[in-house]
Short mmCIF file of C-alpha atoms (C1' of nucleotides) in Angstrom, two decimals:
data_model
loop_
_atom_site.label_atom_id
_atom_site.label_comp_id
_atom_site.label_asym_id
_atom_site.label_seq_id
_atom_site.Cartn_x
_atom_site.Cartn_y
_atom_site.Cartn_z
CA UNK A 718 -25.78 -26.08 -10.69
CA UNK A 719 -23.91 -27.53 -7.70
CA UNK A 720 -21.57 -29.40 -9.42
CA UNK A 721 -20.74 -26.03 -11.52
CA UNK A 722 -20.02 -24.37 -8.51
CA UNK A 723 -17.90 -27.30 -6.67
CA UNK A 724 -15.75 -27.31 -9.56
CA UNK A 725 -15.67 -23.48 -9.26
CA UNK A 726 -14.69 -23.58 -5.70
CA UNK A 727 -12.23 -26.50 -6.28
CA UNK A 728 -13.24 -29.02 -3.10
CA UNK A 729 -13.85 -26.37 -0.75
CA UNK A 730 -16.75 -25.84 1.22
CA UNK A 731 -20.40 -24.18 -0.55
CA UNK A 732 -21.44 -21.66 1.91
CA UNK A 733 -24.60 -19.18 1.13
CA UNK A 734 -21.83 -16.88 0.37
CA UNK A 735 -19.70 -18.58 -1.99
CA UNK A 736 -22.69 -19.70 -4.18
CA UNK A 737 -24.49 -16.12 -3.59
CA UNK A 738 -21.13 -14.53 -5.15
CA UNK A 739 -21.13 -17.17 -7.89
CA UNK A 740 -24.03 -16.27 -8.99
CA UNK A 741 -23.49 -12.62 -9.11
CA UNK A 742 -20.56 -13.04 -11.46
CA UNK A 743 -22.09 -14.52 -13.50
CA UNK A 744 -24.82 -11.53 -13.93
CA UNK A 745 -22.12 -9.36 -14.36
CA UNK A 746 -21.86 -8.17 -18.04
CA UNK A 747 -18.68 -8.23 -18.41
CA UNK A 748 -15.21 -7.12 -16.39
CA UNK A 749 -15.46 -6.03 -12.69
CA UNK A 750 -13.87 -5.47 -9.80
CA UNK A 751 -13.77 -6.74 -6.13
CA UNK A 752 -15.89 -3.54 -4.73
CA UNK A 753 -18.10 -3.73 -7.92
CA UNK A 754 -19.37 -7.54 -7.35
CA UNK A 755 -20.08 -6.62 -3.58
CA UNK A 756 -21.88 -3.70 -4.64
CA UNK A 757 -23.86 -6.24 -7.27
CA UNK A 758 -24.38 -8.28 -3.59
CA UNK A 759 -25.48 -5.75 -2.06
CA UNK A 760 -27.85 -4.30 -4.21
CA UNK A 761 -29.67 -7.44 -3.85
CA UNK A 762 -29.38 -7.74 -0.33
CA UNK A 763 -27.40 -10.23 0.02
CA UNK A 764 -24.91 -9.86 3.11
CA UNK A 765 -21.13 -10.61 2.03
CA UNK A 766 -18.22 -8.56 3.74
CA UNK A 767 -16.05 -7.42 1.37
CA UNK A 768 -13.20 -9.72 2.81
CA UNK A 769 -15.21 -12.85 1.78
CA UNK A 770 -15.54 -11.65 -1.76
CA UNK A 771 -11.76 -11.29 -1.77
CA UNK A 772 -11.43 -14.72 -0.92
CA UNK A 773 -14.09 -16.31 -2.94
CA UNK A 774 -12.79 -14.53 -5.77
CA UNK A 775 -9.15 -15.53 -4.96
CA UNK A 776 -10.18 -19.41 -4.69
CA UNK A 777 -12.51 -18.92 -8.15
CA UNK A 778 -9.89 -17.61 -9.61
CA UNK A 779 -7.05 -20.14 -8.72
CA UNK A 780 -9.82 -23.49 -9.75
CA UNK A 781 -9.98 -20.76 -13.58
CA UNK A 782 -13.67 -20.25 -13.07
CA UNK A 783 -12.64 -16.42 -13.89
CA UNK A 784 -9.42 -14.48 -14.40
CA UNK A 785 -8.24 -11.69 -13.98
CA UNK A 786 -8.77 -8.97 -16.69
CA UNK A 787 -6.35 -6.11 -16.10
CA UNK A 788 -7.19 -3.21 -14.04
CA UNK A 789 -9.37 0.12 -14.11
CA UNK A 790 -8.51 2.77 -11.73
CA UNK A 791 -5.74 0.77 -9.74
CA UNK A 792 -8.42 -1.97 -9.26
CA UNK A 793 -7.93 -5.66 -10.41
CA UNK A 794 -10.78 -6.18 -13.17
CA UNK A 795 -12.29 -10.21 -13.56
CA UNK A 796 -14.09 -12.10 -15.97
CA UNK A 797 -15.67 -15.32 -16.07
CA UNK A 798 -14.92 -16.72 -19.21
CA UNK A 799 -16.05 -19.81 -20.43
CA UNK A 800 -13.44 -20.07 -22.82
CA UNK A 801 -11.24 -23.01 -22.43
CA UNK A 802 -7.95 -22.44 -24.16
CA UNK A 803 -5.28 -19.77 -23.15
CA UNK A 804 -6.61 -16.15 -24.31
CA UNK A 805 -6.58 -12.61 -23.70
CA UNK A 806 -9.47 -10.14 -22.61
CA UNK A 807 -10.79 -6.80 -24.82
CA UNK A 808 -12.04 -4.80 -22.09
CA UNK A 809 -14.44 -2.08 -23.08
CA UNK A 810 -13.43 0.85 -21.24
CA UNK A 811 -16.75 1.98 -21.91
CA UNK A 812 -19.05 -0.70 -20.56
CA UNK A 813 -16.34 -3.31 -19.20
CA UNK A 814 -17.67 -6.29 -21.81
CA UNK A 815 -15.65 -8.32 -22.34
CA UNK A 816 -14.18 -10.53 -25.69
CA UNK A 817 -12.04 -13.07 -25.69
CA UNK A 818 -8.81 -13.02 -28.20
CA UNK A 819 -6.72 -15.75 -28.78
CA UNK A 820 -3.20 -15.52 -27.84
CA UNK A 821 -1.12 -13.12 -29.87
CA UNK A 822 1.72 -15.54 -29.07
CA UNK A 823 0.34 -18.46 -30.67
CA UNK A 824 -0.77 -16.43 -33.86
CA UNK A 825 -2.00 -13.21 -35.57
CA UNK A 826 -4.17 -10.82 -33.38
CA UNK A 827 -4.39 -8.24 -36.03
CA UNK A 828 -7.62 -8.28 -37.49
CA UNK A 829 -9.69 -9.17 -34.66
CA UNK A 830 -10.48 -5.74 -33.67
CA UNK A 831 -12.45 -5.99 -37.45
CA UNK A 832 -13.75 -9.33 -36.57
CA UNK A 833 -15.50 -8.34 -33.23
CA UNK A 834 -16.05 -4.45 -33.81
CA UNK A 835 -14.09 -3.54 -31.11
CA UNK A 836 -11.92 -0.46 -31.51
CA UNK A 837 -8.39 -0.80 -29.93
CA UNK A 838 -7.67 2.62 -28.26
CA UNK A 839 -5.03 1.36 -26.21
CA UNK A 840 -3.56 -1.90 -24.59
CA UNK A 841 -1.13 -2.62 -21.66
CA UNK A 842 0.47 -5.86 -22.25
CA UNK A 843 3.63 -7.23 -19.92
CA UNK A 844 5.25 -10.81 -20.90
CA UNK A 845 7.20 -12.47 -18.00
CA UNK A 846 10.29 -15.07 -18.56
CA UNK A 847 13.64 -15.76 -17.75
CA UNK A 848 16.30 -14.14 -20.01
CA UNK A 849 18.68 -15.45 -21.73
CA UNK A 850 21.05 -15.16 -19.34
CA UNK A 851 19.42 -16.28 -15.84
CA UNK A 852 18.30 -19.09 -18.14
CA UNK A 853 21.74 -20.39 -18.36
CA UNK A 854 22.52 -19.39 -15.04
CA UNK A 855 19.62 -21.50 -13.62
CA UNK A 856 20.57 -24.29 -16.05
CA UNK A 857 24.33 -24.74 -15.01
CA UNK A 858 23.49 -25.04 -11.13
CA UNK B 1350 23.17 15.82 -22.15
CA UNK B 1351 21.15 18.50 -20.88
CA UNK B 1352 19.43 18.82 -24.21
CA UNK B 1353 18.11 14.86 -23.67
CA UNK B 1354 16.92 15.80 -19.98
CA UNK B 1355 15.19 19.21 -21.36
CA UNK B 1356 13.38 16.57 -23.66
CA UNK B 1357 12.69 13.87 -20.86
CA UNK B 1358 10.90 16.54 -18.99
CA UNK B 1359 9.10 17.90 -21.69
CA UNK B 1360 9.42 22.21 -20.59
CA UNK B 1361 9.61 22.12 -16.89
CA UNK B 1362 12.51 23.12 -14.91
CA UNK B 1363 15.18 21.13 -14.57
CA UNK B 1364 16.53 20.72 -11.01
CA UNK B 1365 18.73 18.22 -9.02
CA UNK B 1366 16.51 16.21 -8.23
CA UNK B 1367 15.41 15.97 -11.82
CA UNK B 1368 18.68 15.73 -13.18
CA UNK B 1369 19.77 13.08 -10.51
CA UNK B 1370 16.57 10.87 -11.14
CA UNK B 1371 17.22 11.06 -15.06
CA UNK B 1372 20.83 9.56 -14.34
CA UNK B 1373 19.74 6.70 -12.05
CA UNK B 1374 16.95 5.53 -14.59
CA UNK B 1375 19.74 5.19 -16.89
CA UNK B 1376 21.78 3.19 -14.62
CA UNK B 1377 19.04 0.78 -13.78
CA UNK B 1378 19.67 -2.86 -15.65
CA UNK B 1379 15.88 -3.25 -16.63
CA UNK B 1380 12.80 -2.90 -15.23
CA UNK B 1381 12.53 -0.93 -11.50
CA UNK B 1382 9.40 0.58 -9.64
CA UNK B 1383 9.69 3.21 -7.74
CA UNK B 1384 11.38 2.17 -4.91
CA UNK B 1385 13.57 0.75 -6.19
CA UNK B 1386 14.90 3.86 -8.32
CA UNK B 1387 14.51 5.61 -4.88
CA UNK B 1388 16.74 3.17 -3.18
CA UNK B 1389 19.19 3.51 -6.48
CA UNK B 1390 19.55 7.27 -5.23
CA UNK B 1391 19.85 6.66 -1.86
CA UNK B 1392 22.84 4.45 -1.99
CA UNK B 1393 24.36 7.09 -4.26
CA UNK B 1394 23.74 9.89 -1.22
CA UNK B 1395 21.62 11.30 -3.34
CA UNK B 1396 18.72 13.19 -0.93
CA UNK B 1397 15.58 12.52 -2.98
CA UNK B 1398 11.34 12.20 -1.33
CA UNK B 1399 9.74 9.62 -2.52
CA UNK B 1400 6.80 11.56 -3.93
CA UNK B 1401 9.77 13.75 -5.96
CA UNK B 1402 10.32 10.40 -7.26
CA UNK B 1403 6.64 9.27 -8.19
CA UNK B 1404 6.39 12.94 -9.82
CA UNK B 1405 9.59 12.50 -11.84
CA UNK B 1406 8.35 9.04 -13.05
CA UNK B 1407 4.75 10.40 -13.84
CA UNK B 1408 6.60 13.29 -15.74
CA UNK B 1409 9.15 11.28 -17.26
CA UNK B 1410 6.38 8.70 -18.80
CA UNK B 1411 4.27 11.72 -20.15
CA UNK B 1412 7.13 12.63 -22.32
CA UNK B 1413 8.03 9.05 -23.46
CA UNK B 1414 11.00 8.89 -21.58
CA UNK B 1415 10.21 5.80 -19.70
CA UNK B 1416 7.28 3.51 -20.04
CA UNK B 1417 5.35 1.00 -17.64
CA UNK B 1418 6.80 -2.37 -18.02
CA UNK B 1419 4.20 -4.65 -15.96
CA UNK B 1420 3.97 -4.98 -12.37
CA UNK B 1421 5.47 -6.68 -9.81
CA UNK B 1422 4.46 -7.51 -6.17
CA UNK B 1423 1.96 -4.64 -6.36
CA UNK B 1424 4.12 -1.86 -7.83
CA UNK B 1425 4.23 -0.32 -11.07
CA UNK B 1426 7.41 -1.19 -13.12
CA UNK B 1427 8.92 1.41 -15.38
CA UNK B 1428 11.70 1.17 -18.42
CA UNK B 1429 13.56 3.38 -20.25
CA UNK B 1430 13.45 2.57 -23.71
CA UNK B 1431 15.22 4.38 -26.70
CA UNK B 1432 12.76 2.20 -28.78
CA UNK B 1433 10.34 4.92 -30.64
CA UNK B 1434 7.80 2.82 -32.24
CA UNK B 1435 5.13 1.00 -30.54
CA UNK B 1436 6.24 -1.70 -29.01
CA UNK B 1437 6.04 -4.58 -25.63
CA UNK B 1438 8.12 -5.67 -22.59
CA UNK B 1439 9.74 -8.74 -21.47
CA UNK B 1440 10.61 -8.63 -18.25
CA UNK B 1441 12.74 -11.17 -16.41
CA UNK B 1442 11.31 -12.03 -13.22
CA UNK B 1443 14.65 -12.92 -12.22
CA UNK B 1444 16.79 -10.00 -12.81
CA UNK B 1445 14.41 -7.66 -14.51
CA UNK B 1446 16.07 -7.41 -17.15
CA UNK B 1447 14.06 -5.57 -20.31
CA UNK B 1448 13.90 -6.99 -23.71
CA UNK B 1449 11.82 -5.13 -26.45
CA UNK B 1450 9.30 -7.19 -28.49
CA UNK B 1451 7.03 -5.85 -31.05
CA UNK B 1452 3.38 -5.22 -30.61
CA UNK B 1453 1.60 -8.53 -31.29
CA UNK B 1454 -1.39 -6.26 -32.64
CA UNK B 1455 1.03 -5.71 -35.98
CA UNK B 1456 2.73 -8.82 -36.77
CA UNK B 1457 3.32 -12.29 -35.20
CA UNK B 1458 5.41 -12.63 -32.01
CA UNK B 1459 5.87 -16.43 -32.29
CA UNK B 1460 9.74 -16.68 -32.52
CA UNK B 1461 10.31 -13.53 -29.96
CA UNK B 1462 11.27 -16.13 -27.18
CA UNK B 1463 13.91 -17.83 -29.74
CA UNK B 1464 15.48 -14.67 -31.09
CA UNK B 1465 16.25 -13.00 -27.87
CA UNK B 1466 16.50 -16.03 -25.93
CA UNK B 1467 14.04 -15.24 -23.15
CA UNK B 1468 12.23 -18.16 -21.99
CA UNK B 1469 8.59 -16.98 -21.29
CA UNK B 1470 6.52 -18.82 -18.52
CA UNK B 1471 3.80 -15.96 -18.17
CA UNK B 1472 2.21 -13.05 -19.26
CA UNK B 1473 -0.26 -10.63 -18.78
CA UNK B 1474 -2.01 -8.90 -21.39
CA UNK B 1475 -5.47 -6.43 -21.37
CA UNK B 1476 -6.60 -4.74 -24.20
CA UNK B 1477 -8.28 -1.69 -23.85
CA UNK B 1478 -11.01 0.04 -26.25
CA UNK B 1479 -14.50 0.19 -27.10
CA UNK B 1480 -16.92 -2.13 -28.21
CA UNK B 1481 -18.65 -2.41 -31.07
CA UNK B 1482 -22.22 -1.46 -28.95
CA UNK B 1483 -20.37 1.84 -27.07
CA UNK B 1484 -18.60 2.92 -30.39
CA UNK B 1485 -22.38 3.04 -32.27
CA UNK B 1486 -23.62 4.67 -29.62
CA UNK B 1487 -20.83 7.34 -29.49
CA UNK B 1488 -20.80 7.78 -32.91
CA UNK B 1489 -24.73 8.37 -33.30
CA UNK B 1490 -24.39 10.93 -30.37
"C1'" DT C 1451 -17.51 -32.61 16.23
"C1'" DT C 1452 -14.21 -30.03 13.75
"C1'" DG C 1453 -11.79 -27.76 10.52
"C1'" DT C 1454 -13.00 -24.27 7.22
"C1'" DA C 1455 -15.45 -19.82 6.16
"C1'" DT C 1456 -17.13 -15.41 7.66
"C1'" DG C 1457 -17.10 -10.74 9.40
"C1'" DC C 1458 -15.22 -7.03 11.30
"C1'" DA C 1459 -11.68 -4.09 12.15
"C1'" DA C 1460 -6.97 -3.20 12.01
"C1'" DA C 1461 -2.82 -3.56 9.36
"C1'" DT C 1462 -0.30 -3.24 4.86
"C1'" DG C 1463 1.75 -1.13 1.11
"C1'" DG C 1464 1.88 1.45 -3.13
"C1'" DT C 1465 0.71 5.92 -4.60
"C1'" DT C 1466 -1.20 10.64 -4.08
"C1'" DT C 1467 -1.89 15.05 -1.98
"C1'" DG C 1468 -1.79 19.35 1.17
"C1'" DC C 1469 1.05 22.73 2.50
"C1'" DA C 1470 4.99 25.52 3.74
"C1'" DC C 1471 9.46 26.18 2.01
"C1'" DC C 1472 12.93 26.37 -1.77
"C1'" DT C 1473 14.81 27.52 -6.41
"C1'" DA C 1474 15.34 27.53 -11.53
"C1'" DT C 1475 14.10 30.76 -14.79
"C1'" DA D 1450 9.97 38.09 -8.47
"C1'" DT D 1451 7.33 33.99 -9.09
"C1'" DA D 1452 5.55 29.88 -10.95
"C1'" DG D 1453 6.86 25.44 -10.49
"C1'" DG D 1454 9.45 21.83 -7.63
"C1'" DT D 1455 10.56 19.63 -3.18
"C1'" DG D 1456 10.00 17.33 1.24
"C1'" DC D 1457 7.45 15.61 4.80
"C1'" DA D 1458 3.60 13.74 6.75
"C1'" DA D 1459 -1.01 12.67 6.35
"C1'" DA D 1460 -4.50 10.86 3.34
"C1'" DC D 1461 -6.15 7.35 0.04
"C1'" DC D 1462 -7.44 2.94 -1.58
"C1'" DA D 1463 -7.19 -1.71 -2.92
"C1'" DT D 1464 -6.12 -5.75 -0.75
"C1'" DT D 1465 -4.72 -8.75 3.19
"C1'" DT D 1466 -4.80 -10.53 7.76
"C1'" DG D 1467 -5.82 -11.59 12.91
"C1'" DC D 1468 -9.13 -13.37 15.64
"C1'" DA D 1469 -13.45 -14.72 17.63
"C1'" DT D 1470 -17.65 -16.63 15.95
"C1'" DA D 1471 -20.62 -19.42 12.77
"C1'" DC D 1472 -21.42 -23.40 10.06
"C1'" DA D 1473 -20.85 -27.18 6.27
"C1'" DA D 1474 -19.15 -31.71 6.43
#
DNA sequence: TTGTATGCAAATGGTTTGCACCTAT
DNA sequence: ATAGGTGCAAACCATTTGCATACAA
């Protein structure tokens, strides 16, 4: 379990914190957000200022232990996903599970709303790059 | 012209502020959040609140005007887009610039980045819906 | 020991809202 | 005239940060 976690934490230090707030991501079911996972720590009376879960969640996030999942009421949403390989998240609006889909830019998405009964109501999907143009720009200096 | 603002705004009253807002989205190059637009107006001595602004933009993307593009630094991005159909964004992080790409959910996208000669080094994509599980249990209710 | 993590509270920054005033219709 | 729009300032909320203290190494 400890070497999970040091991996998780990427050669930081393992306080009671950091491994209490591992652990309660990975009972979440499925997307959730900063104030949620506290509240998860809380519930089970486990001490963790909100802060710290900011922080451990920035540092599990930046070793790809979870990542981020789009947002729900202005809040960033994360997921621990096992999956290796680049993919995207289905969040249920409903319940916040979450399923993985492979990358619509490496192949076809359609048909995996059939594949994993998920029903698509809505997505919000933003690609970032460099144009054409600042391409060349960047290229010529 | 009036006739395409009385659209944008979808049957409210059209005022200066409306009218003035409508003409600086059209003179942004790509992508712009809100302060940015308000900044726009500012250096045209244009005497608009910010919160006019955020109610134009809320308006405007009701009616289909404009649509969110991504984020960046924390604030919502917004693009007007003659496009009608369903479609994406790529936004240069560099200039902002807005290319239109169509919805990965209904064909491929692979050969986007060659065609309009955007160079894409990130993306961020959520999909929102319901489960299999919460759709049963909806539809049983 | 010692540098990193924590906790609290204060600061930040985008966005929203309350309210009195203004104006398109 | 009057419902809807505007401006300002205050309120909100997620997230970040400063700083003194606690603790893993």
């Amino acid at each position: 379990v400890t070497d999970e976690l040091r991996g998780a934490y990427s050669a930081s230090r393992l306080t009671r914190q950091r491994r209490e707030i591992a652990a309660a991501v990975t009972r979440m079911p499925g997307a959730f957000s900063a104030a949620q996972l506290a509240a998860e720590l809380h519930g089970n009376g486990v001490a963790a200022g909100l802060a710290t879960v900011y922080r451990a969640l920035t540092s599990l996030e930046a070793s790809g232990w979870i990542e981020k999942a789009g947002q729900r009421e202005g809040a960033a949403l994360f997921t621990h996903c096992a999956v290796e390989h680049h993919h995207h998240h289905l969040v249920c609006t409903t319940c916040g599970r979450v399923e993985h889909a492979p990358c619509p830019l490496e192949g076809v998405l359609a048909g995996v709303a059939e594949s994993t009964g998920f029903v698509i109501t809505g997505h919000d999907v933003a690609l970032y790059g460099t144009c054409a143009a600042c391409g060349a720009r960047e290229g010529a200096q």
